[in-house]
Amino acid sequence: MGICKICGKQTTSHTVGKYFICHTCWENRKDEVEKLRKDVREEFEKPLREIENSEEGGIRLIGLIQKFALKFDEEIKKSLKEYGKKIEDENEFTVFLNWFAFERNMDGGATPAELFMDEYEMPEWVRERIKEFRRPVKGFFEIKEILPDDRFKLRNMFDDREYVLFGKIKLNEGDFIGDVIYPWENVHLTGGAISLYTREEAEKIMGLIREYERLSEETQKLQQGIYSDFTDYFGRWDPGFPSVEEAKKALEEFTAWWGQEERESPPERTYEGDAALACHPSGGMYVIPGYGRFVGILDGKEEWDGDYMKKSFIDIPSPVLKKLSEDKEKFSEMAGKAFGRDVSPDKIDEFMEEMRPNWKKQENE
């Protein structure tokens, strides 16, 4: 419930930006509604036109997108439940808000940052910077060196890669920081939030990381064995079924067979249908509706449907798409066609990273 910006009555009918408009004004005072709409657009487009190509400009740009993202109240409430982390202070909320703005797809399939680009006019270089924000670096970083002009050399403890961070913040060599940093030309930005850890906390976290890596290695070996048994059982890595229910039933039957000490010979049958049960050598098993049609179009055996293919490229689990993308020529051609872009085979990973942030990191999705 809010107050109509035009007449002052309470309403929940319509919104323009952060302002409520009652239905009566929406229908009968269209000129005033349109003026308000232009004013709201100018609230964002004026700073977008004036923003400078500098680190300070990057910080301001992130702030504008955060402000835009905050208007999606209902989506924020839903995503807070999905987030999986308890938010206890302003810093943690900013980290969440950045994730919501740049990485979380809403009901229509787009992130708030993508909707921001659709909604407002802006210089093309600003649009390209926003696309880069959708590929943040997540990690746990050690401050290796204090550099001039508010810059810091960081080392990501997860993979030993080094980055230069810009920020008007007080950090010392040997400090440890966490969360996410965002690319901006040759440096990275904090996105307005950063977590600082003591050396004792850092050592504890690194111990957990090493234990996680050990368990992950064991899990990967187990998954490789499951993949081998899966292909022996079904005769392929992505068998098809007439329905999702039958695919789920087949998964239960395979799981029961796999757990036997003395396994019987796999059943002989033909696997066909639009639903699939797919097994990736490192990413796990997935029941995927509509997979048969997607692969049929991908192979040129079914009539082209651009909307269906675009949605499938977004929705199908990344590990499954990665396996299909081993035929880079065909995959890049169809992905480019679905999104109306010219995609070369040697750039398919970069393209998919643009369409699905963290594509390169989702091998174990």
mmCIF file of C-alpha atoms in Angstrom:
data_model
loop_
_atom_site.group_PDB
_atom_site.id
_atom_site.type_symbol
_atom_site.label_atom_id
_atom_site.label_comp_id
_atom_site.label_asym_id
_atom_site.label_seq_id
_atom_site.Cartn_x
_atom_site.Cartn_y
_atom_site.Cartn_z
ATOM 1 C CA MET A 1 0.000 0.000 0.000
ATOM 2 C CA GLY A 2 1.302 3.443 -0.936
ATOM 3 C CA ILE A 3 0.195 7.009 -1.649
ATOM 4 C CA CYS A 4 -0.641 7.992 -5.233
ATOM 5 C CA LYS A 5 2.007 10.467 -6.384
ATOM 6 C CA ILE A 6 -0.593 12.413 -8.407
ATOM 7 C CA CYS A 7 -3.739 12.637 -6.249
ATOM 8 C CA GLY A 8 -2.543 11.553 -2.802
ATOM 9 C CA LYS A 9 -4.971 8.647 -2.321
ATOM 10 C CA GLN A 10 -3.899 5.298 -0.892
ATOM 11 C CA THR A 11 -3.390 2.678 -3.591
ATOM 12 C CA THR A 12 -1.570 -0.470 -4.672
ATOM 13 C CA SER A 13 -2.666 -0.328 -8.330
ATOM 14 C CA HIS A 14 0.336 0.846 -10.374
ATOM 15 C CA THR A 15 3.921 1.988 -9.892
ATOM 16 C CA VAL A 16 6.303 4.219 -11.816
ATOM 17 C CA GLY A 17 9.746 3.719 -10.381
ATOM 18 C CA LYS A 18 9.374 4.037 -6.612
ATOM 19 C CA TYR A 19 6.072 5.957 -6.896
ATOM 20 C CA PHE A 20 2.532 4.567 -6.604
ATOM 21 C CA ILE A 21 -0.212 5.633 -9.031
ATOM 22 C CA CYS A 22 -3.902 4.889 -8.399
ATOM 23 C CA HIS A 23 -5.895 3.329 -11.222
ATOM 24 C CA THR A 24 -8.074 6.426 -11.655
ATOM 25 C CA CYS A 25 -5.058 8.640 -12.303
ATOM 26 C CA TRP A 26 -3.449 5.920 -14.407
ATOM 27 C CA GLU A 27 -6.451 5.959 -16.756
ATOM 28 C CA ASN A 28 -7.582 9.593 -16.608
ATOM 29 C CA ARG A 29 -4.391 11.625 -16.066
ATOM 30 C CA LYS A 30 -2.122 9.981 -18.603
ATOM 31 C CA ASP A 31 -0.140 13.155 -19.381
ATOM 32 C CA GLU A 32 0.899 13.486 -15.735
ATOM 33 C CA VAL A 33 1.729 9.771 -15.556
ATOM 34 C CA GLU A 34 3.887 10.093 -18.673
ATOM 35 C CA LYS A 35 5.678 13.160 -17.248
ATOM 36 C CA LEU A 36 6.390 11.248 -14.046
ATOM 37 C CA ARG A 37 7.682 8.320 -16.094
ATOM 38 C CA LYS A 38 10.064 10.654 -17.961
ATOM 39 C CA ASP A 39 11.226 12.220 -14.686
ATOM 40 C CA VAL A 40 11.946 8.781 -13.227
ATOM 41 C CA ARG A 41 13.874 7.768 -16.354
ATOM 42 C CA GLU A 42 15.898 10.979 -16.186
ATOM 43 C CA GLU A 43 16.743 10.211 -12.549
ATOM 44 C CA PHE A 44 18.850 7.315 -13.887
ATOM 45 C CA GLU A 45 19.694 8.404 -17.436
ATOM 46 C CA LYS A 46 21.240 11.776 -16.497
ATOM 47 C CA PRO A 47 23.935 10.215 -14.249
ATOM 48 C CA LEU A 48 24.421 7.437 -16.823
ATOM 49 C CA ARG A 49 25.174 10.069 -19.478
ATOM 50 C CA GLU A 50 27.506 11.939 -17.152
ATOM 51 C CA ILE A 51 29.313 8.980 -15.599
ATOM 52 C CA GLU A 52 33.068 9.044 -16.170
ATOM 53 C CA ASN A 53 35.192 6.110 -17.293
ATOM 54 C CA SER A 54 37.089 5.815 -14.004
ATOM 55 C CA GLU A 55 37.099 3.639 -10.906
ATOM 56 C CA GLU A 56 34.938 6.224 -9.111
ATOM 57 C CA GLY A 57 32.551 6.060 -12.061
ATOM 58 C CA GLY A 58 32.399 2.289 -11.684
ATOM 59 C CA ILE A 59 31.473 2.627 -8.027
ATOM 60 C CA ARG A 60 28.707 5.086 -8.928
ATOM 61 C CA LEU A 61 27.432 2.757 -11.656
ATOM 62 C CA ILE A 62 27.152 -0.142 -9.211
ATOM 63 C CA GLY A 63 25.245 2.171 -6.871
ATOM 64 C CA LEU A 64 22.734 3.072 -9.601
ATOM 65 C CA ILE A 65 22.094 -0.594 -10.370
ATOM 66 C CA GLN A 66 21.701 -1.387 -6.663
ATOM 67 C CA LYS A 67 19.131 1.425 -6.393
ATOM 68 C CA PHE A 68 17.240 0.039 -9.394
ATOM 69 C CA ALA A 69 17.330 -3.523 -8.018
ATOM 70 C CA LEU A 70 15.785 -2.427 -4.713
ATOM 71 C CA LYS A 71 12.464 -1.702 -6.425
ATOM 72 C CA PHE A 72 11.827 -5.438 -6.939
ATOM 73 C CA ASP A 73 10.458 -5.967 -3.435
ATOM 74 C CA GLU A 74 8.690 -9.281 -4.017
ATOM 75 C CA GLU A 75 11.627 -10.786 -5.912
ATOM 76 C CA ILE A 76 13.989 -9.695 -3.134
ATOM 77 C CA LYS A 77 11.799 -11.442 -0.547
ATOM 78 C CA LYS A 78 11.854 -14.653 -2.608
ATOM 79 C CA SER A 79 15.586 -14.486 -3.252
ATOM 80 C CA LEU A 80 16.386 -13.923 0.433
ATOM 81 C CA LYS A 81 14.917 -17.384 1.066
ATOM 82 C CA GLU A 82 16.994 -18.845 -1.788
ATOM 83 C CA TYR A 83 20.221 -17.110 -0.765
ATOM 84 C CA GLY A 84 21.185 -19.664 1.856
ATOM 85 C CA LYS A 85 23.054 -17.245 4.138
ATOM 86 C CA LYS A 86 21.822 -15.363 7.177
ATOM 87 C CA ILE A 87 22.063 -11.582 6.745
ATOM 88 C CA GLU A 88 22.885 -9.848 10.001
ATOM 89 C CA ASP A 89 24.244 -6.418 9.035
ATOM 90 C CA GLU A 90 24.351 -3.782 6.300
ATOM 91 C CA ASN A 91 27.572 -5.150 4.821
ATOM 92 C CA GLU A 92 26.070 -8.623 4.381
ATOM 93 C CA PHE A 93 22.924 -7.140 2.848
ATOM 94 C CA THR A 94 25.030 -5.244 0.288
ATOM 95 C CA VAL A 95 26.797 -8.484 -0.656
ATOM 96 C CA PHE A 96 23.368 -10.096 -1.087
ATOM 97 C CA LEU A 97 22.054 -7.126 -3.082
ATOM 98 C CA ASN A 98 24.982 -7.342 -5.507
ATOM 99 C CA TRP A 99 24.321 -11.060 -5.997
ATOM 100 C CA PHE A 100 20.634 -10.309 -6.571
ATOM 101 C CA ALA A 101 21.360 -7.475 -9.013
ATOM 102 C CA PHE A 102 24.008 -9.159 -11.155
ATOM 103 C CA GLU A 103 23.558 -12.915 -10.845
ATOM 104 C CA ARG A 104 20.054 -13.906 -9.804
ATOM 105 C CA ASN A 105 17.612 -14.525 -12.671
ATOM 106 C CA MET A 106 14.083 -13.364 -11.898
ATOM 107 C CA ASP A 107 10.844 -14.975 -13.069
ATOM 108 C CA GLY A 108 11.244 -13.616 -16.594
ATOM 109 C CA GLY A 109 14.730 -15.107 -16.919
ATOM 110 C CA ALA A 110 16.682 -11.828 -16.681
ATOM 111 C CA THR A 111 18.735 -10.352 -13.852
ATOM 112 C CA PRO A 112 17.928 -6.866 -12.508
ATOM 113 C CA ALA A 113 21.148 -5.641 -14.182
ATOM 114 C CA GLU A 114 19.883 -6.909 -17.541
ATOM 115 C CA LEU A 115 16.514 -5.222 -16.981
ATOM 116 C CA PHE A 116 18.388 -2.027 -16.082
ATOM 117 C CA MET A 117 20.134 -2.125 -19.474
ATOM 118 C CA ASP A 118 16.801 -2.710 -21.219
ATOM 119 C CA GLU A 119 15.043 0.072 -19.316
ATOM 120 C CA TYR A 120 17.445 2.997 -19.715
ATOM 121 C CA GLU A 121 19.414 4.716 -22.456
ATOM 122 C CA MET A 122 23.150 4.772 -21.749
ATOM 123 C CA PRO A 123 26.480 5.019 -23.586
ATOM 124 C CA GLU A 124 27.561 1.738 -25.145
ATOM 125 C CA TRP A 125 30.747 1.587 -23.048
ATOM 126 C CA VAL A 126 28.622 1.762 -19.874
ATOM 127 C CA ARG A 127 26.500 -1.124 -21.154
ATOM 128 C CA GLU A 128 29.655 -3.197 -21.716
ATOM 129 C CA ARG A 129 30.888 -2.472 -18.182
ATOM 130 C CA ILE A 130 27.576 -3.709 -16.746
ATOM 131 C CA LYS A 131 27.952 -6.946 -18.705
ATOM 132 C CA GLU A 132 31.365 -7.392 -17.079
ATOM 133 C CA PHE A 133 29.841 -6.913 -13.614
ATOM 134 C CA ARG A 134 27.849 -10.107 -14.236
ATOM 135 C CA ARG A 135 31.140 -12.048 -14.078
ATOM 136 C CA PRO A 136 32.469 -11.251 -10.588
ATOM 137 C CA VAL A 137 35.404 -12.982 -8.923
ATOM 138 C CA LYS A 138 34.385 -14.868 -5.791
ATOM 139 C CA GLY A 139 37.044 -15.798 -3.315
ATOM 140 C CA PHE A 140 39.011 -15.336 -0.144
ATOM 141 C CA PHE A 141 41.828 -12.848 -0.668
ATOM 142 C CA GLU A 142 45.105 -11.961 1.037
ATOM 143 C CA ILE A 143 46.403 -8.379 0.739
ATOM 144 C CA LYS A 144 49.855 -8.878 -0.772
ATOM 145 C CA GLU A 145 50.881 -5.258 -1.373
ATOM 146 C CA ILE A 146 49.640 -1.703 -0.839
ATOM 147 C CA LEU A 147 49.833 0.150 -4.166
ATOM 148 C CA PRO A 148 49.564 3.896 -4.909
ATOM 149 C CA ASP A 149 46.253 5.613 -5.696
ATOM 150 C CA ASP A 150 43.983 3.520 -3.445
ATOM 151 C CA ARG A 151 44.968 0.215 -5.029
ATOM 152 C CA PHE A 152 45.822 -3.120 -3.449
ATOM 153 C CA LYS A 153 47.365 -6.276 -4.857
ATOM 154 C CA LEU A 154 45.300 -9.325 -3.816
ATOM 155 C CA ARG A 155 45.909 -13.058 -3.985
ATOM 156 C CA ASN A 156 42.901 -15.341 -4.190
ATOM 157 C CA MET A 157 43.569 -18.145 -1.711
ATOM 158 C CA PHE A 158 41.349 -20.489 -3.735
ATOM 159 C CA ASP A 159 43.474 -20.526 -6.893
ATOM 160 C CA ASP A 160 46.522 -18.260 -6.247
ATOM 161 C CA ARG A 161 45.451 -15.776 -8.926
ATOM 162 C CA GLU A 162 46.342 -12.145 -8.286
ATOM 163 C CA TYR A 163 44.139 -9.080 -8.783
ATOM 164 C CA VAL A 164 44.369 -5.330 -8.277
ATOM 165 C CA LEU A 165 41.570 -3.924 -6.115
ATOM 166 C CA PHE A 166 40.549 -0.257 -6.123
ATOM 167 C CA GLY A 167 38.873 1.152 -3.055
ATOM 168 C CA LYS A 168 39.036 4.043 -0.624
ATOM 169 C CA ILE A 169 39.333 1.642 2.296
ATOM 170 C CA LYS A 170 41.976 1.039 4.950
ATOM 171 C CA LEU A 171 43.748 -2.288 4.462
ATOM 172 C CA ASN A 172 47.192 -3.513 5.486
ATOM 173 C CA GLU A 173 49.559 -6.056 3.995
ATOM 174 C CA GLY A 174 48.684 -9.477 5.380
ATOM 175 C CA ASP A 175 44.991 -8.665 5.897
ATOM 176 C CA PHE A 176 42.415 -11.144 4.622
ATOM 177 C CA ILE A 177 39.169 -10.127 2.944
ATOM 178 C CA GLY A 178 36.262 -12.123 1.565
ATOM 179 C CA ASP A 179 33.167 -11.945 -0.589
ATOM 180 C CA VAL A 180 33.136 -10.758 -4.223
ATOM 181 C CA ILE A 181 35.067 -8.298 -6.402
ATOM 182 C CA TYR A 182 33.807 -6.855 -9.693
ATOM 183 C CA PRO A 183 35.866 -6.251 -12.867
ATOM 184 C CA TRP A 184 36.395 -2.691 -14.090
ATOM 185 C CA GLU A 185 38.933 -2.400 -16.912
ATOM 186 C CA ASN A 186 42.307 -3.373 -15.379
ATOM 187 C CA VAL A 187 41.211 -3.375 -11.727
ATOM 188 C CA HIS A 188 38.401 -4.764 -9.574
ATOM 189 C CA LEU A 189 35.899 -3.011 -7.296
ATOM 190 C CA THR A 190 34.330 -4.142 -4.019
ATOM 191 C CA GLY A 191 30.707 -3.458 -4.946
ATOM 192 C CA GLY A 192 30.322 -1.430 -1.769
ATOM 193 C CA ALA A 193 30.902 -4.257 0.705
ATOM 194 C CA ILE A 194 33.863 -6.186 2.018
ATOM 195 C CA SER A 195 34.482 -8.573 4.916
ATOM 196 C CA LEU A 196 37.739 -8.331 6.879
ATOM 197 C CA TYR A 197 39.138 -11.396 8.689
ATOM 198 C CA THR A 198 41.797 -11.805 11.376
ATOM 199 C CA ARG A 199 44.750 -14.133 10.687
ATOM 200 C CA GLU A 200 43.269 -16.699 13.095
ATOM 201 C CA GLU A 201 39.953 -16.608 11.229
ATOM 202 C CA ALA A 202 41.815 -16.841 7.927
ATOM 203 C CA GLU A 203 43.785 -19.909 9.040
ATOM 204 C CA LYS A 204 40.573 -21.584 10.172
ATOM 205 C CA ILE A 205 38.903 -20.826 6.837
ATOM 206 C CA MET A 206 41.914 -22.117 4.890
ATOM 207 C CA GLY A 207 41.790 -25.330 6.929
ATOM 208 C CA LEU A 208 38.150 -25.746 5.939
ATOM 209 C CA ILE A 209 39.044 -25.034 2.307
ATOM 210 C CA ARG A 210 41.750 -27.717 2.312
ATOM 211 C CA GLU A 211 39.335 -30.220 3.849
ATOM 212 C CA TYR A 212 36.696 -29.287 1.284
ATOM 213 C CA GLU A 213 39.205 -29.800 -1.541
ATOM 214 C CA ARG A 214 40.091 -33.244 -0.168
ATOM 215 C CA LEU A 215 36.438 -34.252 0.053
ATOM 216 C CA SER A 216 35.735 -32.773 -3.382
ATOM 217 C CA GLU A 217 38.506 -34.882 -4.901
ATOM 218 C CA GLU A 218 37.027 -38.010 -3.327
ATOM 219 C CA THR A 219 33.548 -37.007 -4.508
ATOM 220 C CA GLN A 220 34.814 -36.492 -8.053
ATOM 221 C CA LYS A 221 36.349 -39.967 -8.111
ATOM 222 C CA LEU A 222 33.038 -41.412 -6.899
ATOM 223 C CA GLN A 223 31.094 -39.439 -9.530
ATOM 224 C CA GLN A 224 33.403 -40.691 -12.294
ATOM 225 C CA GLY A 225 32.574 -44.239 -11.207
ATOM 226 C CA ILE A 226 28.843 -43.482 -11.189
ATOM 227 C CA TYR A 227 29.097 -41.999 -14.686
ATOM 228 C CA SER A 228 30.822 -45.133 -15.988
ATOM 229 C CA ASP A 229 28.173 -47.377 -14.401
ATOM 230 C CA PHE A 230 25.382 -45.101 -15.681
ATOM 231 C CA THR A 231 26.541 -45.369 -19.302
ATOM 232 C CA ASP A 232 26.929 -49.150 -18.918
ATOM 233 C CA TYR A 233 23.377 -49.397 -17.551
ATOM 234 C CA PHE A 234 21.612 -47.146 -20.078
ATOM 235 C CA GLY A 235 24.016 -47.426 -22.999
ATOM 236 C CA ARG A 236 24.353 -43.628 -23.209
ATOM 237 C CA TRP A 237 24.828 -40.611 -20.944
ATOM 238 C CA ASP A 238 21.459 -38.940 -21.721
ATOM 239 C CA PRO A 239 18.686 -41.536 -22.254
ATOM 240 C CA GLY A 240 15.252 -40.216 -23.195
ATOM 241 C CA PHE A 241 11.868 -41.066 -21.657
ATOM 242 C CA PRO A 242 8.226 -40.326 -22.560
ATOM 243 C CA SER A 243 7.717 -38.239 -19.415
ATOM 244 C CA VAL A 244 9.488 -36.697 -16.444
ATOM 245 C CA GLU A 245 7.792 -39.258 -14.194
ATOM 246 C CA GLU A 246 9.306 -42.144 -16.177
ATOM 247 C CA ALA A 247 12.729 -40.477 -16.085
ATOM 248 C CA LYS A 248 12.476 -40.172 -12.295
ATOM 249 C CA LYS A 249 11.406 -43.813 -12.058
ATOM 250 C CA ALA A 250 14.426 -44.833 -14.148
ATOM 251 C CA LEU A 251 16.671 -42.844 -11.810
ATOM 252 C CA GLU A 252 15.251 -44.741 -8.828
ATOM 253 C CA GLU A 253 15.758 -48.071 -10.617
ATOM 254 C CA PHE A 254 19.343 -47.201 -11.530
ATOM 255 C CA THR A 255 20.097 -46.073 -7.972
ATOM 256 C CA ALA A 256 18.734 -49.357 -6.585
ATOM 257 C CA TRP A 257 20.742 -51.361 -9.152
ATOM 258 C CA TRP A 258 23.913 -49.360 -8.443
ATOM 259 C CA GLY A 259 23.641 -50.059 -4.713
ATOM 260 C CA GLN A 260 23.524 -53.851 -5.115
ATOM 261 C CA GLU A 261 26.575 -55.842 -4.070
ATOM 262 C CA GLU A 262 26.002 -58.272 -6.939
ATOM 263 C CA ARG A 263 24.497 -56.391 -9.854
ATOM 264 C CA GLU A 264 22.274 -58.051 -12.398
ATOM 265 C CA SER A 265 22.712 -57.335 -16.103
ATOM 266 C CA PRO A 266 21.156 -53.974 -17.082
ATOM 267 C CA PRO A 267 17.725 -54.226 -18.744
ATOM 268 C CA GLU A 268 17.652 -54.195 -22.536
ATOM 269 C CA ARG A 269 15.354 -51.457 -23.785
ATOM 270 C CA THR A 270 15.207 -48.489 -26.145
ATOM 271 C CA TYR A 271 15.334 -45.074 -24.538
ATOM 272 C CA GLU A 272 13.353 -42.448 -26.426
ATOM 273 C CA GLY A 273 11.270 -39.455 -25.410
ATOM 274 C CA ASP A 274 11.282 -35.734 -24.750
ATOM 275 C CA ALA A 275 12.314 -35.989 -21.081
ATOM 276 C CA ALA A 276 15.867 -37.052 -20.282
ATOM 277 C CA LEU A 277 17.873 -38.482 -17.435
ATOM 278 C CA ALA A 278 21.375 -37.113 -18.012
ATOM 279 C CA CYS A 279 24.569 -37.961 -16.148
ATOM 280 C CA HIS A 280 27.640 -35.730 -16.321
ATOM 281 C CA PRO A 281 31.050 -37.230 -15.428
ATOM 282 C CA SER A 282 31.642 -34.605 -12.739
ATOM 283 C CA GLY A 283 28.379 -32.689 -12.419
ATOM 284 C CA GLY A 284 25.905 -35.348 -11.275
ATOM 285 C CA MET A 285 22.556 -36.596 -12.596
ATOM 286 C CA TYR A 286 19.647 -34.487 -13.829
ATOM 287 C CA VAL A 287 16.052 -35.072 -14.914
ATOM 288 C CA ILE A 288 15.432 -32.578 -17.736
ATOM 289 C CA PRO A 289 11.991 -31.929 -19.295
ATOM 290 C CA GLY A 290 11.981 -30.937 -22.968
ATOM 291 C CA TYR A 291 15.542 -32.136 -23.521
ATOM 292 C CA GLY A 292 14.676 -34.313 -26.524
ATOM 293 C CA ARG A 293 13.204 -31.387 -28.427
ATOM 294 C CA PHE A 294 16.209 -29.204 -27.579
ATOM 295 C CA VAL A 295 18.681 -31.794 -28.864
ATOM 296 C CA GLY A 296 16.492 -32.443 -31.918
ATOM 297 C CA ILE A 297 16.593 -28.759 -32.860
ATOM 298 C CA LEU A 298 20.307 -28.593 -31.985
ATOM 299 C CA ASP A 299 20.952 -31.459 -34.419
ATOM 300 C CA GLY A 300 18.755 -29.917 -37.124
ATOM 301 C CA LYS A 301 16.200 -32.751 -36.948
ATOM 302 C CA GLU A 302 13.300 -30.610 -35.694
ATOM 303 C CA GLU A 303 11.857 -27.278 -36.778
ATOM 304 C CA TRP A 304 13.601 -24.216 -35.394
ATOM 305 C CA ASP A 305 11.971 -22.463 -32.418
ATOM 306 C CA GLY A 306 14.049 -19.496 -31.291
ATOM 307 C CA ASP A 307 12.162 -18.751 -28.071
ATOM 308 C CA TYR A 308 12.294 -22.397 -26.999
ATOM 309 C CA MET A 309 16.024 -22.664 -27.709
ATOM 310 C CA LYS A 310 16.825 -19.414 -25.918
ATOM 311 C CA LYS A 311 14.932 -20.569 -22.828
ATOM 312 C CA SER A 312 16.627 -23.984 -22.971
ATOM 313 C CA PHE A 313 20.101 -22.439 -23.214
ATOM 314 C CA ILE A 314 19.272 -20.576 -19.997
ATOM 315 C CA ASP A 315 17.435 -23.353 -18.109
ATOM 316 C CA ILE A 316 19.251 -26.622 -18.881
ATOM 317 C CA PRO A 317 21.881 -27.375 -16.195
ATOM 318 C CA SER A 318 25.296 -26.013 -17.146
ATOM 319 C CA PRO A 319 27.179 -29.351 -16.893
ATOM 320 C CA VAL A 320 24.777 -30.906 -19.420
ATOM 321 C CA LEU A 321 25.149 -27.974 -21.806
ATOM 322 C CA LYS A 322 28.921 -28.127 -21.381
ATOM 323 C CA LYS A 323 28.929 -31.730 -22.530
ATOM 324 C CA LEU A 324 26.732 -30.873 -25.510
ATOM 325 C CA SER A 325 29.074 -27.980 -26.337
ATOM 326 C CA GLU A 326 31.928 -30.403 -27.035
ATOM 327 C CA ASP A 327 30.754 -30.072 -30.660
ATOM 328 C CA LYS A 328 31.694 -26.394 -30.646
ATOM 329 C CA GLU A 329 30.792 -25.669 -34.277
ATOM 330 C CA LYS A 330 27.184 -26.827 -33.950
ATOM 331 C CA PHE A 331 26.682 -25.555 -30.409
ATOM 332 C CA SER A 332 28.032 -22.053 -31.118
ATOM 333 C CA GLU A 333 25.953 -21.764 -34.297
ATOM 334 C CA MET A 334 22.711 -22.664 -32.504
ATOM 335 C CA ALA A 335 23.463 -20.591 -29.392
ATOM 336 C CA GLY A 336 24.225 -17.571 -31.559
ATOM 337 C CA LYS A 337 21.057 -18.108 -33.575
ATOM 338 C CA ALA A 338 18.932 -18.361 -30.408
ATOM 339 C CA PHE A 339 20.249 -15.074 -29.006
ATOM 340 C CA GLY A 340 20.588 -13.239 -32.327
ATOM 341 C CA ARG A 341 24.368 -13.027 -32.102
ATOM 342 C CA ASP A 342 27.327 -14.100 -34.241
ATOM 343 C CA VAL A 343 29.262 -16.531 -32.005
ATOM 344 C CA SER A 344 32.506 -18.141 -33.140
ATOM 345 C CA PRO A 345 33.364 -21.642 -31.836
ATOM 346 C CA ASP A 346 36.516 -20.406 -30.081
ATOM 347 C CA LYS A 347 34.441 -17.807 -28.167
ATOM 348 C CA ILE A 348 31.559 -20.036 -27.091
ATOM 349 C CA ASP A 349 32.641 -20.212 -23.431
ATOM 350 C CA GLU A 350 32.942 -16.418 -23.241
ATOM 351 C CA PHE A 351 29.515 -16.075 -24.854
ATOM 352 C CA MET A 352 27.867 -18.561 -22.497
ATOM 353 C CA GLU A 353 29.539 -16.843 -19.550
ATOM 354 C CA GLU A 354 27.837 -13.640 -20.701
ATOM 355 C CA MET A 355 24.450 -15.372 -20.971
ATOM 356 C CA ARG A 356 24.875 -17.386 -17.772
ATOM 357 C CA PRO A 357 27.183 -15.732 -15.223
ATOM 358 C CA ASN A 358 29.686 -18.174 -13.661
ATOM 359 C CA TRP A 359 29.316 -20.578 -16.627
ATOM 360 C CA LYS A 360 33.027 -21.374 -16.389
ATOM 361 C CA LYS A 361 32.722 -22.128 -12.668
ATOM 362 C CA GLN A 362 29.609 -24.343 -12.766
ATOM 363 C CA GLU A 363 31.204 -27.638 -13.691
ATOM 364 C CA ASN A 364 29.866 -29.037 -10.423
ATOM 365 C CA GLU A 365 26.460 -27.349 -10.541
#
